[in-house]
PDB file of C-alpha atoms in Angstrom:
ATOM      1  CA  LEU A   1     -14.010   4.423  54.140  1.00  0.00           C
ATOM      2  CA  LEU A   2     -15.189   1.987  50.949  1.00  0.00           C
ATOM      3  CA  LYS A   3     -16.756   4.642  48.336  1.00  0.00           C
ATOM      4  CA  ARG A   4     -13.368   6.567  48.920  1.00  0.00           C
ATOM      5  CA  ILE A   5     -10.982   3.574  48.177  1.00  0.00           C
ATOM      6  CA  MET A   6     -13.302   2.748  45.009  1.00  0.00           C
ATOM      7  CA  ASN A   7     -12.348   6.581  44.153  1.00  0.00           C
ATOM      8  CA  ARG A   8      -8.973   6.203  44.181  1.00  0.00           C
ATOM      9  CA  THR A   9      -8.620   2.883  42.462  1.00  0.00           C
ATOM     10  CA  THR A  10     -11.026   3.875  39.404  1.00  0.00           C
ATOM     11  CA  LYS A  11     -10.195   6.706  37.258  1.00  0.00           C
ATOM     12  CA  LYS A  12     -12.831   8.600  35.071  1.00  0.00           C
ATOM     13  CA  ILE A  13     -13.505   7.457  31.587  1.00  0.00           C
ATOM     14  CA  VAL A  14     -13.523  10.219  29.239  1.00  0.00           C
ATOM     15  CA  PRO A  15     -16.037   9.187  26.441  1.00  0.00           C
ATOM     16  CA  ASP A  16     -14.790  11.313  23.862  1.00  0.00           C
ATOM     17  CA  ARG A  17     -11.422  10.061  24.463  1.00  0.00           C
ATOM     18  CA  GLU A  18     -12.184   6.737  24.408  1.00  0.00           C
ATOM     19  CA  TRP A  19     -13.832   6.975  21.200  1.00  0.00           C
ATOM     20  CA  GLU A  20     -10.953   8.087  19.737  1.00  0.00           C
ATOM     21  CA  ILE A  21      -9.001   5.170  20.383  1.00  0.00           C
ATOM     22  CA  ILE A  22     -11.715   3.003  18.917  1.00  0.00           C
ATOM     23  CA  ARG A  23     -11.965   4.925  16.219  1.00  0.00           C
ATOM     24  CA  PHE A  24      -8.152   4.521  15.752  1.00  0.00           C
ATOM     25  CA  GLU A  25      -8.244   0.754  16.192  1.00  0.00           C
ATOM     26  CA  THR A  26     -11.253  -0.472  13.937  1.00  0.00           C
ATOM     27  CA  GLN A  27     -10.366   2.048  11.150  1.00  0.00           C
ATOM     28  CA  TYR A  28      -6.337   2.700  10.948  1.00  0.00           C
ATOM     29  CA  ASN A  29      -4.679  -0.132  12.917  1.00  0.00           C
ATOM     30  CA  LYS A  30      -5.865  -3.071  10.404  1.00  0.00           C
ATOM     31  CA  PRO A  31      -3.801  -6.355  10.097  1.00  0.00           C
ATOM     32  CA  LYS A  32      -2.325  -5.976   6.689  1.00  0.00           C
ATOM     33  CA  ILE A  33      -4.009  -9.555   5.557  1.00  0.00           C
ATOM     34  CA  SER A  34      -5.567 -10.017   2.154  1.00  0.00           C
ATOM     35  CA  GLY A  35      -8.088 -12.411   2.191  1.00  0.00           C
ATOM     36  CA  PRO A  36     -10.296 -13.883   5.297  1.00  0.00           C
ATOM     37  CA  TYR A  37      -8.606 -13.154   8.707  1.00  0.00           C
ATOM     38  CA  PRO A  38      -7.671 -16.023  11.151  1.00  0.00           C
ATOM     39  CA  GLU A  39      -9.655 -16.753  13.924  1.00  0.00           C
ATOM     40  CA  ASN A  40      -7.558 -15.069  16.659  1.00  0.00           C
ATOM     41  CA  ILE A  41      -7.926 -11.655  14.978  1.00  0.00           C
ATOM     42  CA  VAL A  42     -10.982 -11.750  14.498  1.00  0.00           C
ATOM     43  CA  ARG A  43     -11.683 -13.009  18.305  1.00  0.00           C
ATOM     44  CA  ARG A  44      -9.560  -9.511  19.297  1.00  0.00           C
ATOM     45  CA  ARG A  45     -11.600  -7.242  16.939  1.00  0.00           C
ATOM     46  CA  GLU A  46     -14.838  -8.600  18.574  1.00  0.00           C
ATOM     47  CA  LEU A  47     -13.769  -7.329  21.907  1.00  0.00           C
ATOM     48  CA  LEU A  48     -13.519  -3.712  20.067  1.00  0.00           C
ATOM     49  CA  LEU A  49     -17.583  -4.681  19.296  1.00  0.00           C
ATOM     50  CA  PHE A  50     -17.763  -4.925  22.805  1.00  0.00           C
ATOM     51  CA  ALA A  51     -15.994  -2.333  24.206  1.00  0.00           C
ATOM     52  CA  GLN A  52     -18.381  -0.125  21.860  1.00  0.00           C
ATOM     53  CA  ASN A  53     -21.278  -1.123  23.564  1.00  0.00           C
ATOM     54  CA  PHE A  54     -19.679  -0.825  27.242  1.00  0.00           C
ATOM     55  CA  LEU A  55     -18.988   2.832  26.442  1.00  0.00           C
ATOM     56  CA  VAL A  56     -22.270   3.498  24.834  1.00  0.00           C
ATOM     57  CA  ASP A  57     -24.388   1.754  27.910  1.00  0.00           C
ATOM     58  CA  TYR A  58     -21.421   3.629  30.497  1.00  0.00           C
ATOM     59  CA  GLN A  59     -22.219   6.926  28.809  1.00  0.00           C
ATOM     60  CA  THR A  60     -26.315   6.517  28.828  1.00  0.00           C
ATOM     61  CA  ALA A  61     -26.416   4.884  32.478  1.00  0.00           C
ATOM     62  CA  LYS A  62     -29.119   6.552  34.663  1.00  0.00           C
ATOM     63  CA  THR A  63     -27.179   5.635  37.947  1.00  0.00           C
ATOM     64  CA  ILE A  64     -23.670   5.744  39.512  1.00  0.00           C
ATOM     65  CA  LYS A  65     -24.176   1.983  39.905  1.00  0.00           C
ATOM     66  CA  TYR A  66     -24.604   1.047  36.564  1.00  0.00           C
ATOM     67  CA  LYS A  67     -21.677   3.874  35.465  1.00  0.00           C
ATOM     68  CA  ASP A  68     -19.394   2.290  37.551  1.00  0.00           C
ATOM     69  CA  PHE A  69     -20.675  -1.425  36.422  1.00  0.00           C
ATOM     70  CA  PHE A  70     -20.197  -0.467  32.347  1.00  0.00           C
ATOM     71  CA  ARG A  71     -17.211   1.324  33.040  1.00  0.00           C
ATOM     72  CA  GLU A  72     -15.245  -1.371  34.879  1.00  0.00           C
ATOM     73  CA  LEU A  73     -16.670  -3.700  31.842  1.00  0.00           C
ATOM     74  CA  TYR A  74     -15.495  -1.222  29.416  1.00  0.00           C
ATOM     75  CA  ARG A  75     -11.767  -1.332  31.287  1.00  0.00           C
ATOM     76  CA  LEU A  76     -11.357  -4.925  31.302  1.00  0.00           C
ATOM     77  CA  THR A  77     -11.893  -5.445  27.902  1.00  0.00           C
ATOM     78  CA  MET A  78      -9.608  -2.830  26.687  1.00  0.00           C
ATOM     79  CA  LYS A  79      -7.120  -3.913  28.967  1.00  0.00           C
ATOM     80  CA  THR A  80      -7.853  -7.771  27.333  1.00  0.00           C
ATOM     81  CA  TYR A  81      -7.696  -5.886  23.946  1.00  0.00           C
ATOM     82  CA  PHE A  82      -4.403  -4.555  24.291  1.00  0.00           C
ATOM     83  CA  ALA A  83      -3.071  -7.559  26.057  1.00  0.00           C
ATOM     84  CA  TRP A  84      -3.604  -9.703  23.375  1.00  0.00           C
ATOM     85  CA  GLN A  85      -0.835 -11.229  21.701  1.00  0.00           C
ATOM     86  CA  ASP A  86      -1.239 -12.213  17.987  1.00  0.00           C
ATOM     87  CA  GLU A  87       0.023 -15.163  16.467  1.00  0.00           C
ATOM     88  CA  VAL A  88      -0.286 -14.316  12.696  1.00  0.00           C
TER      89      VAL A  88
END
């Protein structure tokens, strides 16, 4: 029963789609600032680095247990990234 509930609440990650999102955010959705980035932007962009690592770990995980673990880390990181409020 717990396994069925978990399957309903967690959606599968499509790595190619997620890489496109990360690629867009890192290459095209850049802040329009000349000079050093403020601290809050740097912290937010660091989340993308974490997300990249978690996505790679998800793709290379050998067991379902680890895939689920890295999928959840990736989802939480991206959720935090998109919920971040810039104060620029």
